[in-house]
Coordinates of C-alpha atoms in Angstrom, one line a residue:
Chain Z
M1 CA 97.7 75.0 118.5
V2 CA 99.2 72.3 116.5
K3 CA 95.7 71.5 115.4
Y4 CA 94.8 74.8 114.5
V5 CA 98.1 75.0 112.4
V6 CA 97.3 71.8 110.6
R7 CA 93.8 72.9 109.8
R8 CA 94.9 76.2 108.6
T9 CA 97.6 74.8 106.5
A10 CA 95.3 72.1 105.0
M11 CA 93.3 75.1 103.7
V12 CA 96.2 76.1 101.7
L13 CA 96.4 73.1 99.2
P14 CA 93.0 73.3 97.6
L15 CA 93.5 76.8 96.8
L16 CA 96.8 76.3 95.3
L17 CA 95.2 73.5 93.1
L18 CA 92.5 75.7 92.0
V19 CA 95.1 78.6 91.1
S20 CA 96.9 76.1 89.1
A21 CA 94.0 74.9 87.3
A22 CA 92.6 78.6 86.7
S23 CA 96.0 79.9 85.6
F24 CA 96.2 77.0 83.3
L25 CA 92.9 77.3 81.8
L26 CA 93.0 81.1 81.6
L27 CA 96.2 80.7 79.2
Y28 CA 94.8 78.1 77.4
L29 CA 91.7 80.3 76.4
V30 CA 94.3 83.1 75.2
P31 CA 93.7 83.4 71.4
G32 CA 96.8 83.0 69.3
D33 CA 99.1 80.0 68.9
P34 CA 102.3 80.0 71.0
A35 CA 104.2 77.8 68.5
T36 CA 103.5 80.4 65.7
L37 CA 104.6 83.2 68.0
L38 CA 107.6 81.6 69.2
A39 CA 108.9 80.4 65.8
P40 CA 111.2 82.8 63.8
P41 CA 109.2 85.0 61.3
D42 CA 110.5 83.1 58.4
A43 CA 109.9 79.6 59.8
T44 CA 108.4 77.0 57.6
T45 CA 104.9 75.5 58.5
E46 CA 106.7 72.0 59.1
F47 CA 108.9 73.8 61.6
V48 CA 106.1 75.3 63.5
E49 CA 104.2 72.0 63.6
E50 CA 107.2 70.4 64.8
L51 CA 107.5 72.8 67.4
R52 CA 103.9 72.3 68.4
L53 CA 104.3 68.7 68.7
H54 CA 107.3 69.1 70.7
L55 CA 105.8 71.5 73.3
G56 CA 102.7 69.2 73.4
L57 CA 100.3 71.8 72.5
D58 CA 98.2 69.4 70.2
D59 CA 97.6 67.2 73.3
P60 CA 94.2 67.3 74.9
L61 CA 93.8 69.9 77.8
H62 CA 93.6 67.5 80.7
E63 CA 96.7 65.9 79.4
Q64 CA 98.7 69.0 79.3
Y65 CA 97.4 70.1 82.7
L66 CA 98.3 66.9 84.4
R67 CA 101.8 66.9 82.8
Y68 CA 101.9 70.6 84.2
L69 CA 100.8 69.5 87.5
W70 CA 103.4 66.4 87.7
G71 CA 106.2 68.9 87.0
L72 CA 104.7 71.4 89.5
I73 CA 104.8 68.7 92.4
R74 CA 108.5 68.0 91.6
G75 CA 109.1 71.6 91.6
D76 CA 109.7 71.8 87.8
L77 CA 107.9 74.7 86.2
G78 CA 108.9 73.9 82.8
R79 CA 111.0 76.0 80.3
S80 CA 110.5 79.4 79.2
Y81 CA 109.2 79.7 75.6
L82 CA 111.4 82.7 74.9
T83 CA 114.8 81.8 76.6
N84 CA 114.6 78.1 76.9
R85 CA 115.8 78.4 80.4
S86 CA 114.1 76.9 83.2
V87 CA 111.4 78.8 84.8
V88 CA 112.6 78.4 88.2
E89 CA 116.0 79.9 87.1
E90 CA 114.5 82.7 85.5
L91 CA 112.2 83.3 88.5
A92 CA 114.6 83.1 91.4
P93 CA 116.5 86.3 90.8
R94 CA 113.3 88.2 90.2
F95 CA 111.7 86.8 93.3
L96 CA 114.8 88.0 95.6
A97 CA 114.8 91.4 94.1
T98 CA 111.0 91.7 94.8
I99 CA 111.5 90.4 98.3
E100 CA 114.4 93.0 98.9
L101 CA 112.1 95.7 97.7
A102 CA 109.1 94.6 99.9
L103 CA 111.4 94.3 103.0
A104 CA 112.6 97.8 102.4
S105 CA 109.0 99.2 102.1
L106 CA 107.8 97.3 105.1
L107 CA 110.8 98.6 107.2
L108 CA 109.8 102.1 106.2
S109 CA 106.0 101.7 106.6
I110 CA 105.8 100.0 109.9
P111 CA 107.3 102.6 112.2
I112 CA 105.6 105.4 110.2
G113 CA 102.4 103.7 110.2
L114 CA 102.2 103.0 113.6
V115 CA 103.6 106.6 114.9
I116 CA 100.9 108.1 112.7
G117 CA 98.1 105.7 114.0
I118 CA 99.0 105.9 117.5
G119 CA 99.4 109.8 117.4
A120 CA 96.1 110.3 115.8
A121 CA 94.2 108.0 118.2
M122 CA 95.7 109.7 121.3
K123 CA 94.8 113.1 119.9
R124 CA 91.4 112.0 118.8
G125 CA 89.2 114.9 117.2
S126 CA 92.4 117.3 117.4
L127 CA 93.8 119.1 114.2
L128 CA 96.5 116.8 114.5
D129 CA 94.0 113.9 114.1
A130 CA 92.4 115.4 111.2
F131 CA 95.6 116.3 109.5
L132 CA 97.1 112.8 109.8
M133 CA 93.8 111.0 108.9
L134 CA 93.5 113.3 105.7
S135 CA 97.1 112.7 104.7
S136 CA 96.4 108.9 104.9
V137 CA 93.4 109.3 102.4
V138 CA 95.5 111.4 100.1
G139 CA 98.1 108.6 100.3
L140 CA 95.6 106.0 99.3
S141 CA 94.3 108.1 96.6
M142 CA 97.6 108.6 95.1
P143 CA 98.4 106.7 91.9
A144 CA 101.7 105.0 92.5
F145 CA 102.9 105.5 89.0
W146 CA 102.4 109.3 89.5
L147 CA 103.8 109.3 93.0
G148 CA 107.1 107.4 91.5
L149 CA 107.6 109.6 88.7
V150 CA 107.1 112.7 90.6
L151 CA 109.8 111.5 93.1
M152 CA 112.0 110.4 90.3
L153 CA 111.8 113.9 88.6
V154 CA 112.5 115.8 91.8
F155 CA 115.1 113.6 93.5
S156 CA 116.6 112.1 90.7
L157 CA 116.3 114.1 87.3
S158 CA 116.5 117.6 89.0
L159 CA 118.5 117.2 92.2
G160 CA 120.6 114.2 91.2
W161 CA 120.7 112.8 94.5
L162 CA 119.5 109.3 93.7
P163 CA 119.6 107.1 90.8
S164 CA 116.4 107.0 88.8
S165 CA 116.1 103.4 88.0
G166 CA 117.5 99.9 87.9
R167 CA 118.8 97.7 91.1
G168 CA 122.3 98.2 92.8
D169 CA 123.1 99.6 96.2
W170 CA 120.8 101.1 98.8
R171 CA 120.6 104.2 96.9
N172 CA 118.5 102.3 94.1
L173 CA 116.2 101.3 96.9
V174 CA 115.2 104.6 98.3
L175 CA 112.8 106.0 95.6
P176 CA 111.1 102.6 94.8
A177 CA 110.6 101.8 98.5
M178 CA 109.2 105.2 99.2
T179 CA 106.8 104.6 96.3
L180 CA 105.6 101.3 97.4
S181 CA 105.2 102.3 101.2
T182 CA 103.1 105.2 100.6
W183 CA 99.8 103.0 100.5
S184 CA 101.2 100.7 103.3
I185 CA 101.7 103.9 105.5
A186 CA 98.5 105.1 105.1
I187 CA 96.7 101.7 105.7
I188 CA 98.8 100.7 108.7
G189 CA 98.2 104.3 110.0
R190 CA 94.4 104.0 109.6
M191 CA 94.2 100.5 110.8
T192 CA 96.4 101.5 114.0
R193 CA 94.3 104.4 114.8
A194 CA 91.1 102.4 114.6
S195 CA 92.3 99.4 116.5
M196 CA 93.7 101.8 119.2
L197 CA 90.4 103.5 119.7
E198 CA 88.7 100.5 119.9
V199 CA 91.0 99.2 122.7
L200 CA 91.2 102.7 124.5
R201 CA 87.7 103.0 125.5
R202 CA 87.8 99.6 127.3
D203 CA 87.6 99.4 131.1
Y204 CA 90.9 97.9 131.7
I205 CA 92.5 101.0 130.2
R206 CA 90.5 103.0 132.5
T207 CA 91.7 100.9 135.3
A208 CA 95.4 101.2 134.2
R209 CA 94.9 105.1 134.1
A210 CA 93.2 105.0 137.5
K211 CA 95.8 103.3 139.3
G212 CA 98.4 106.0 138.3
L213 CA 100.3 104.3 135.8
V214 CA 102.0 106.6 133.4
E215 CA 100.7 107.2 130.1
W216 CA 103.2 105.5 128.0
L217 CA 103.1 102.4 129.8
V218 CA 99.2 102.3 129.5
L219 CA 99.6 102.9 125.8
Y220 CA 102.6 100.1 125.5
R221 CA 101.6 97.5 127.8
H222 CA 97.9 97.8 128.0
A223 CA 96.7 99.4 124.6
L224 CA 99.1 98.6 122.0
R225 CA 99.4 94.9 122.7
N226 CA 95.7 94.5 122.6
A227 CA 95.4 96.5 119.5
L228 CA 98.0 94.7 117.7
L229 CA 96.3 91.9 116.1
P230 CA 94.4 93.7 113.2
I231 CA 97.6 95.7 112.7
L232 CA 99.6 92.7 112.3
T233 CA 96.9 91.2 110.1
V234 CA 96.9 94.4 107.8
I235 CA 101.0 94.4 107.6
G236 CA 100.8 90.6 106.6
L237 CA 98.3 91.5 104.0
R238 CA 100.5 94.3 102.4
F239 CA 103.5 92.2 102.5
G240 CA 101.7 89.5 100.6
Y241 CA 100.6 92.2 98.1
M242 CA 104.1 93.8 98.0
L243 CA 105.4 90.4 96.8
S244 CA 103.2 90.3 93.8
G245 CA 101.6 93.7 93.3
A246 CA 104.7 96.0 92.9
V247 CA 103.8 96.0 89.1
I248 CA 103.5 99.7 88.9
T249 CA 106.4 100.7 91.1
E250 CA 108.7 98.1 89.4
T251 CA 107.8 99.1 86.1
V252 CA 108.4 103.1 87.0
F253 CA 111.8 102.3 88.2
A254 CA 112.8 99.5 86.1
W255 CA 113.2 97.3 89.1
P256 CA 114.0 93.7 88.0
G257 CA 111.4 92.0 90.1
M258 CA 108.3 89.9 89.7
G259 CA 105.9 92.6 88.7
R260 CA 108.0 93.5 85.9
F261 CA 108.6 89.8 85.1
I262 CA 105.1 88.9 84.8
V263 CA 104.3 92.0 82.8
Q264 CA 106.9 91.3 80.3
A265 CA 106.1 87.5 80.3
I266 CA 102.4 88.5 79.6
Q267 CA 103.5 90.6 76.8
S268 CA 105.5 88.3 75.0
R269 CA 103.0 85.3 75.8
D270 CA 105.6 83.2 77.4
Y271 CA 103.1 80.9 79.0
P272 CA 105.2 78.9 81.2
N273 CA 106.8 82.0 82.7
I274 CA 103.4 83.3 83.2
R275 CA 102.1 80.2 84.9
G276 CA 105.2 79.7 87.2
A277 CA 105.1 83.3 88.1
L278 CA 101.5 83.3 88.9
M279 CA 102.0 80.2 91.2
L280 CA 104.7 81.5 92.9
L281 CA 102.9 84.8 93.7
A282 CA 99.8 82.8 94.9
A283 CA 102.0 80.5 97.0
S284 CA 103.9 83.4 98.5
F285 CA 100.8 85.3 99.3
L286 CA 99.0 82.4 100.8
V287 CA 102.0 81.2 102.8
V288 CA 102.4 84.9 104.0
N289 CA 98.7 84.8 105.0
L290 CA 99.2 81.5 106.7
L291 CA 102.0 82.9 108.8
V292 CA 100.1 86.1 109.9
D293 CA 97.1 83.7 110.7
V294 CA 99.4 81.4 112.9
L295 CA 101.0 84.5 114.5
C296 CA 97.6 85.9 115.5
A297 CA 96.6 82.5 116.9
A298 CA 99.7 82.2 118.9
A299 CA 99.1 85.7 120.4
D300 CA 95.3 85.1 121.0
P301 CA 93.9 81.8 122.2
R302 CA 90.3 82.9 121.2
I303 CA 91.3 82.6 117.6
R304 CA 92.9 79.0 118.1
S305 CA 89.6 77.7 119.3
Q306 CA 87.4 79.1 116.7
Q307 CA 86.1 77.0 114.1
Chain R
M1 CA 90.9 83.1 109.3
A2 CA 92.1 86.5 109.5
V3 CA 90.2 89.5 107.9
R4 CA 91.3 90.1 104.4
A5 CA 90.4 93.0 102.2
R6 CA 90.9 93.9 98.5
G7 CA 91.7 97.4 98.4
R8 CA 89.4 99.0 101.0
M9 CA 86.7 97.2 103.0
V10 CA 83.6 97.9 104.8
S11 CA 82.4 95.8 107.5
P12 CA 78.8 94.5 107.3
A13 CA 76.2 96.5 108.8
S14 CA 75.3 95.8 112.5
D15 CA 72.3 97.9 112.7
A16 CA 69.2 97.0 110.4
L17 CA 67.8 100.2 108.8
S18 CA 65.0 99.8 106.3
F19 CA 66.0 100.7 102.8
G20 CA 64.3 104.0 102.4
S21 CA 64.9 105.6 105.7
G22 CA 68.5 104.3 105.6
V23 CA 69.5 106.0 102.5
R24 CA 67.6 108.9 103.4
S25 CA 69.2 109.3 106.7
M26 CA 72.7 108.8 105.2
A27 CA 72.0 111.7 103.0
R28 CA 70.8 113.9 105.9
Q29 CA 73.8 113.1 107.9
L30 CA 76.2 113.7 104.8
T31 CA 74.9 117.3 104.6
R32 CA 76.1 117.8 108.3
R33 CA 79.7 116.7 107.8
P34 CA 81.6 119.5 105.9
V35 CA 84.4 117.4 104.6
A36 CA 81.8 114.5 103.5
L37 CA 79.8 117.2 101.9
A38 CA 82.5 118.7 100.0
A39 CA 83.5 115.1 98.7
A40 CA 79.9 114.7 97.6
L41 CA 80.1 117.9 95.6
V42 CA 83.3 117.3 94.1
V43 CA 81.9 113.7 92.9
L44 CA 78.9 115.3 91.5
A45 CA 81.0 118.3 89.7
L46 CA 83.4 115.3 88.3
M47 CA 80.1 113.8 87.0
L48 CA 78.8 116.8 85.5
T49 CA 82.1 117.6 83.7
A50 CA 82.3 114.2 82.6
L51 CA 79.0 114.3 81.0
L52 CA 79.6 117.9 79.3
A53 CA 83.1 117.3 78.4
D54 CA 82.3 117.8 74.7
R55 CA 80.7 120.9 75.5
L56 CA 83.2 122.3 78.1
A57 CA 86.4 121.4 76.3
P58 CA 88.0 124.4 74.5
Y59 CA 89.4 122.3 72.3
D60 CA 89.2 118.9 70.1
P61 CA 91.2 116.5 72.6
N62 CA 92.9 115.0 69.4
A63 CA 93.4 118.3 67.5
Q64 CA 97.2 118.6 66.9
D65 CA 99.0 121.8 66.8
L66 CA 102.8 120.9 66.0
R67 CA 103.8 124.7 66.2
A68 CA 102.7 124.7 70.0
R69 CA 104.1 121.4 71.0
L70 CA 104.9 121.0 74.9
A71 CA 103.9 124.5 75.7
G72 CA 103.5 125.4 79.4
P73 CA 100.3 126.6 80.8
S74 CA 98.9 129.9 79.2
A75 CA 95.8 132.0 78.6
E76 CA 95.2 130.1 75.4
H77 CA 96.0 126.5 76.8
W78 CA 95.2 126.5 80.4
L79 CA 97.2 123.5 81.3
G80 CA 99.6 123.7 78.4
T81 CA 99.8 121.3 75.4
D82 CA 101.4 117.7 75.0
E83 CA 103.9 116.3 72.8
L84 CA 101.6 116.8 69.8
G85 CA 100.5 120.3 70.8
R86 CA 97.1 118.7 72.1
D87 CA 95.4 120.9 74.6
E88 CA 96.0 119.3 78.1
F89 CA 92.8 120.7 79.6
S90 CA 90.5 119.4 77.1
R91 CA 92.2 116.0 77.1
I92 CA 92.0 115.8 80.8
L93 CA 88.1 116.5 80.9
W94 CA 87.7 113.9 78.1
G95 CA 89.8 111.5 80.3
G96 CA 87.6 112.3 83.3
R97 CA 84.7 110.8 81.2
T98 CA 86.8 107.8 80.5
S99 CA 87.9 107.3 84.1
L100 CA 84.2 107.7 85.5
V101 CA 83.0 105.4 82.8
I102 CA 85.4 102.7 83.9
G103 CA 84.9 103.3 87.6
G104 CA 81.1 103.5 87.3
A105 CA 80.6 100.6 84.9
S106 CA 82.7 98.1 86.6
V107 CA 81.7 99.0 90.0
L108 CA 77.9 98.8 89.0
L109 CA 78.9 95.3 87.3
A110 CA 80.7 94.2 90.3
T111 CA 77.8 95.2 92.6
L112 CA 75.2 93.5 90.7
A113 CA 77.0 90.2 90.5
G114 CA 78.6 90.5 93.9
V115 CA 75.3 91.2 95.6
F116 CA 73.4 88.4 93.8
L117 CA 75.9 85.9 94.5
G118 CA 76.5 87.1 98.0
L119 CA 72.8 86.9 98.8
I120 CA 72.5 83.4 97.5
A121 CA 75.7 82.1 99.3
G122 CA 74.5 84.0 102.7
Y123 CA 70.9 82.9 102.4
F124 CA 71.3 79.2 101.1
G125 CA 74.4 78.3 102.4
G126 CA 75.5 74.6 101.7
A127 CA 77.8 73.5 99.0
T128 CA 77.0 76.7 96.7
E129 CA 78.3 78.8 99.6
Q130 CA 81.6 76.7 100.0
I131 CA 82.3 76.6 96.4
L132 CA 81.6 80.5 96.0
L133 CA 83.8 81.3 98.9
L134 CA 86.7 79.0 97.5
L135 CA 86.5 81.0 94.4
V136 CA 86.5 84.3 96.2
E137 CA 89.6 83.1 98.0
A138 CA 91.3 82.1 95.1
L139 CA 90.7 85.6 93.4
M140 CA 91.9 87.2 96.4
A141 CA 95.0 85.4 96.5
F142 CA 96.2 87.9 93.9
P143 CA 96.3 91.5 93.7
G144 CA 93.7 93.1 91.6
I145 CA 96.0 94.6 89.3
L146 CA 97.6 91.1 88.3
I147 CA 93.9 89.8 87.8
A148 CA 92.9 92.5 85.5
L149 CA 96.2 92.4 83.8
A150 CA 95.8 88.7 83.1
I151 CA 92.1 89.1 82.0
V152 CA 93.0 91.9 79.7
T153 CA 95.6 89.6 78.1
V154 CA 93.0 87.1 77.4
L155 CA 90.3 89.4 76.1
G156 CA 92.6 92.2 74.5
S157 CA 92.9 95.7 75.3
G158 CA 90.0 98.5 74.9
L159 CA 87.6 100.1 77.1
N160 CA 84.9 97.3 77.3
N161 CA 87.6 94.7 78.4
V162 CA 89.2 97.1 81.0
I163 CA 85.9 97.6 82.6
L164 CA 85.2 94.0 82.5
A165 CA 88.6 93.1 84.0
V166 CA 88.0 95.6 86.7
A167 CA 84.8 94.3 87.6
I168 CA 85.8 90.7 87.9
Y169 CA 88.6 91.6 90.6
T170 CA 86.1 93.9 92.4
I171 CA 83.3 90.9 92.8
P172 CA 84.9 89.1 95.6
T173 CA 84.7 92.0 97.9
F174 CA 81.0 92.5 97.3
I175 CA 80.1 88.8 97.7
R176 CA 82.1 88.6 101.0
L177 CA 80.4 91.9 102.3
V178 CA 77.1 90.8 101.3
R179 CA 77.3 87.2 102.5
A180 CA 78.3 88.5 105.7
S181 CA 75.6 91.0 106.3
T182 CA 73.0 88.4 104.9
L183 CA 74.1 85.9 107.6
Q184 CA 73.4 88.5 110.4
V185 CA 70.1 89.3 108.9
K186 CA 69.1 85.8 108.3
T187 CA 68.6 85.1 111.9
E188 CA 66.7 88.4 112.8
D189 CA 63.1 87.9 114.1
Y190 CA 61.6 89.5 111.1
V191 CA 63.2 87.1 108.8
L192 CA 62.0 84.2 111.0
A193 CA 58.4 85.6 111.3
A194 CA 58.4 85.8 107.5
Q195 CA 59.6 82.3 107.1
A196 CA 57.0 81.1 109.7
L197 CA 54.4 82.7 107.7
G198 CA 55.2 80.7 104.6
A199 CA 56.7 83.5 102.4
S200 CA 58.8 82.4 99.5
H201 CA 62.8 82.5 99.6
A202 CA 62.6 85.1 96.8
W203 CA 60.3 87.4 98.7
I204 CA 62.3 87.1 101.8
I205 CA 65.5 87.6 100.0
F206 CA 64.2 90.7 98.1
R207 CA 61.8 91.9 100.8
H208 CA 63.6 91.6 104.1
V209 CA 67.3 90.6 103.5
L210 CA 68.4 92.9 100.5
P211 CA 67.2 96.1 101.9
N212 CA 69.2 95.6 104.9
V213 CA 72.4 94.9 103.1
V214 CA 72.2 98.0 100.8
G215 CA 73.9 100.5 103.3
P216 CA 77.1 98.7 103.4
V217 CA 77.2 98.1 99.9
I218 CA 76.7 101.9 99.0
V219 CA 79.7 102.5 101.1
Q220 CA 81.7 99.9 99.4
A221 CA 80.8 101.0 96.0
S222 CA 82.0 104.5 96.7
L223 CA 85.4 103.0 97.9
S224 CA 85.5 100.5 95.2
A225 CA 85.0 103.2 92.5
G226 CA 88.1 105.0 93.6
T227 CA 90.2 101.8 93.5
A228 CA 88.5 100.9 90.0
I229 CA 89.5 104.2 88.7
L230 CA 93.1 103.8 90.0
T231 CA 93.4 100.4 88.4
G232 CA 92.0 101.4 85.1
A233 CA 94.7 104.3 84.7
S234 CA 97.4 101.8 86.1
L235 CA 96.4 99.5 83.2
S236 CA 96.5 102.1 80.7
F237 CA 99.9 103.2 82.1
L238 CA 101.3 100.0 81.8
G239 CA 100.2 100.0 77.8
I240 CA 97.6 97.2 78.0
G241 CA 94.4 99.4 78.9
L242 CA 93.3 102.0 76.4
Q243 CA 95.4 102.7 73.6
P244 CA 96.5 105.9 71.9
P245 CA 95.3 108.3 70.9
A246 CA 92.7 107.9 73.6
A247 CA 92.6 110.9 76.1
E248 CA 93.1 108.6 79.2
W249 CA 94.8 109.9 82.6
G250 CA 97.0 106.5 82.8
L251 CA 98.0 106.9 79.1
M252 CA 98.8 110.5 79.4
M253 CA 101.1 109.9 82.1
S254 CA 102.6 107.1 80.3
T255 CA 103.6 109.2 77.2
A256 CA 104.8 112.0 79.9
R257 CA 107.5 110.0 81.2
L258 CA 109.5 111.1 78.3
Y259 CA 109.0 114.6 78.4
M260 CA 108.5 115.2 82.3
R261 CA 111.9 116.6 82.6
L262 CA 111.7 119.6 80.6
S263 CA 107.6 119.8 80.5
P264 CA 106.6 118.7 84.1
H265 CA 103.2 120.0 83.4
V266 CA 102.5 116.9 81.3
L267 CA 103.0 114.8 84.3
V268 CA 101.6 117.0 86.9
F269 CA 98.0 117.8 85.6
P270 CA 96.8 114.1 84.7
G271 CA 98.0 112.9 88.1
L272 CA 96.4 115.8 90.1
A273 CA 93.2 114.7 88.2
I274 CA 93.4 111.2 89.2
M275 CA 94.2 112.1 92.6
V276 CA 91.4 114.7 93.3
T277 CA 88.8 111.9 91.9
V278 CA 90.1 109.1 93.8
L279 CA 90.3 111.0 96.8
A280 CA 86.6 112.6 96.3
F281 CA 85.5 109.0 96.2
N282 CA 87.3 107.8 99.0
T283 CA 86.4 110.4 101.5
L284 CA 83.0 110.0 100.5
G285 CA 82.7 106.3 101.2
D286 CA 84.8 106.9 104.5
A287 CA 82.1 109.4 105.5
L288 CA 79.4 107.3 104.6
R289 CA 80.8 104.5 106.5
D290 CA 81.2 106.6 109.7
I291 CA 77.5 107.5 109.3
L292 CA 76.4 103.9 108.8
D293 CA 78.7 102.5 111.9
P294 CA 77.3 103.8 115.1
A295 CA 80.1 102.8 117.1
E296 CA 82.1 105.4 115.1
R297 CA 79.8 108.1 115.5
S298 CA 79.6 108.0 119.4

């Protein structure tokens, strides 16, 4: 087990290095001079020159990258071009807001997704199954921004039950969490159904039923436990994406999280902020995946021994 | 490592069908499933309306009529008008053309590149495979929309760059899929026989391996088209995809935000258009996958 964890963790580092290099190079290639963009509109040429020198923008690419990497290792992501605050300081509250939203969505989507998937698998081929699976495809096909706006229109603008945007108490969380969890509910539901069907046709299920075990125990003790691994993987994956992929939902509801942060950073060409956000997102995604893999390996010895 | 997917993903084919009979039997089985057939017909109808948008649209999508701003649906304007008095129905028809072009072109690009790289990685293995897989992993560490966002930032907005951006983030899915299928096919007897007979690598890849990985690729292409259309619309919604006054569904909804309270129709109709389109591609993809996967069929 320890060997597996070490081996699996070792795979994360080269990926992070690659991501840091790729995000650095990508932003280096963006047309336009950050110094000109940063300087006030009426700045003199000398001012812009000095600024460029100060930011180290004239240094060769590899020097700039190595300087960046050295900072990264020490947990220093540089300073925002726009606000001159440290990127870490800028990121921290945004990341917390995103985690809050992601956890709320996960809390909503796991039980609903499991119930949908188990129900559909139990009644395979029935009208209920057809209805649940159709609903989940509809869920997958729904643009998040549309769903978000429709929810906002109905529950906030028309009925006035919930606030339409911003972050605050739990009421602010309801609509964005609903929007964000639609996809996850559909995905978890479909994966649960597929995984349960796979398990339900096994011999040990027939044995369990033949020995007279009540159906819910067959389901819980024999089927669900064995069907859990792929479901767990999908949930972990969704969580990883929610941490970084809530761009649309956050934009619709003006949720001050990572997604909106990165869109704003891109629009204002705040390179240190963009790089910092990309690194944090990649790192959190990779760590979540690592945790899921380790959990799966802990649950199933067959995975540990795999190369 | 656990199974990881971008958007929706297909598992590689376990049964080897020859290309012609595989596609034909896929088509034949499609006609036997009412839902799948309906989805296929909707996709076909969408393609036709996109193709004929200029003839079918009752109005010029950019013709403004300031006296008829934000009018609700009527006999004159079937789906009403937007904030500049432009006909919603005509704009949705033209927007369909844009969306299908984004979905079609980006998935085609991604398929070609992904199949090529996947075949190479799976067939030859070695360092090439390791490097490709590392790149795939790195790309998959970000959600597609973020990658597309970053690429459009570098390249600038506009239709071609949106297509390219969506294509680039879709490629890894195809590389993984084709590589996995190739690894399976590579050990089949007929490939070993061809190798023993001294066939060239190129011949084996195109004559024996490629036809056997086509099935899952078609399924994935259908699923990816749905995701690609969603991403394209999302980019425009965020303001970095297509720019006004383009008739594009995501863009239409972005402006609709300001007017949706008093004129919900400007929000509802473009959203329905996207949903129906993506739903059709997803349902078609699901049906094709069920047909391909014998375990599901039983």
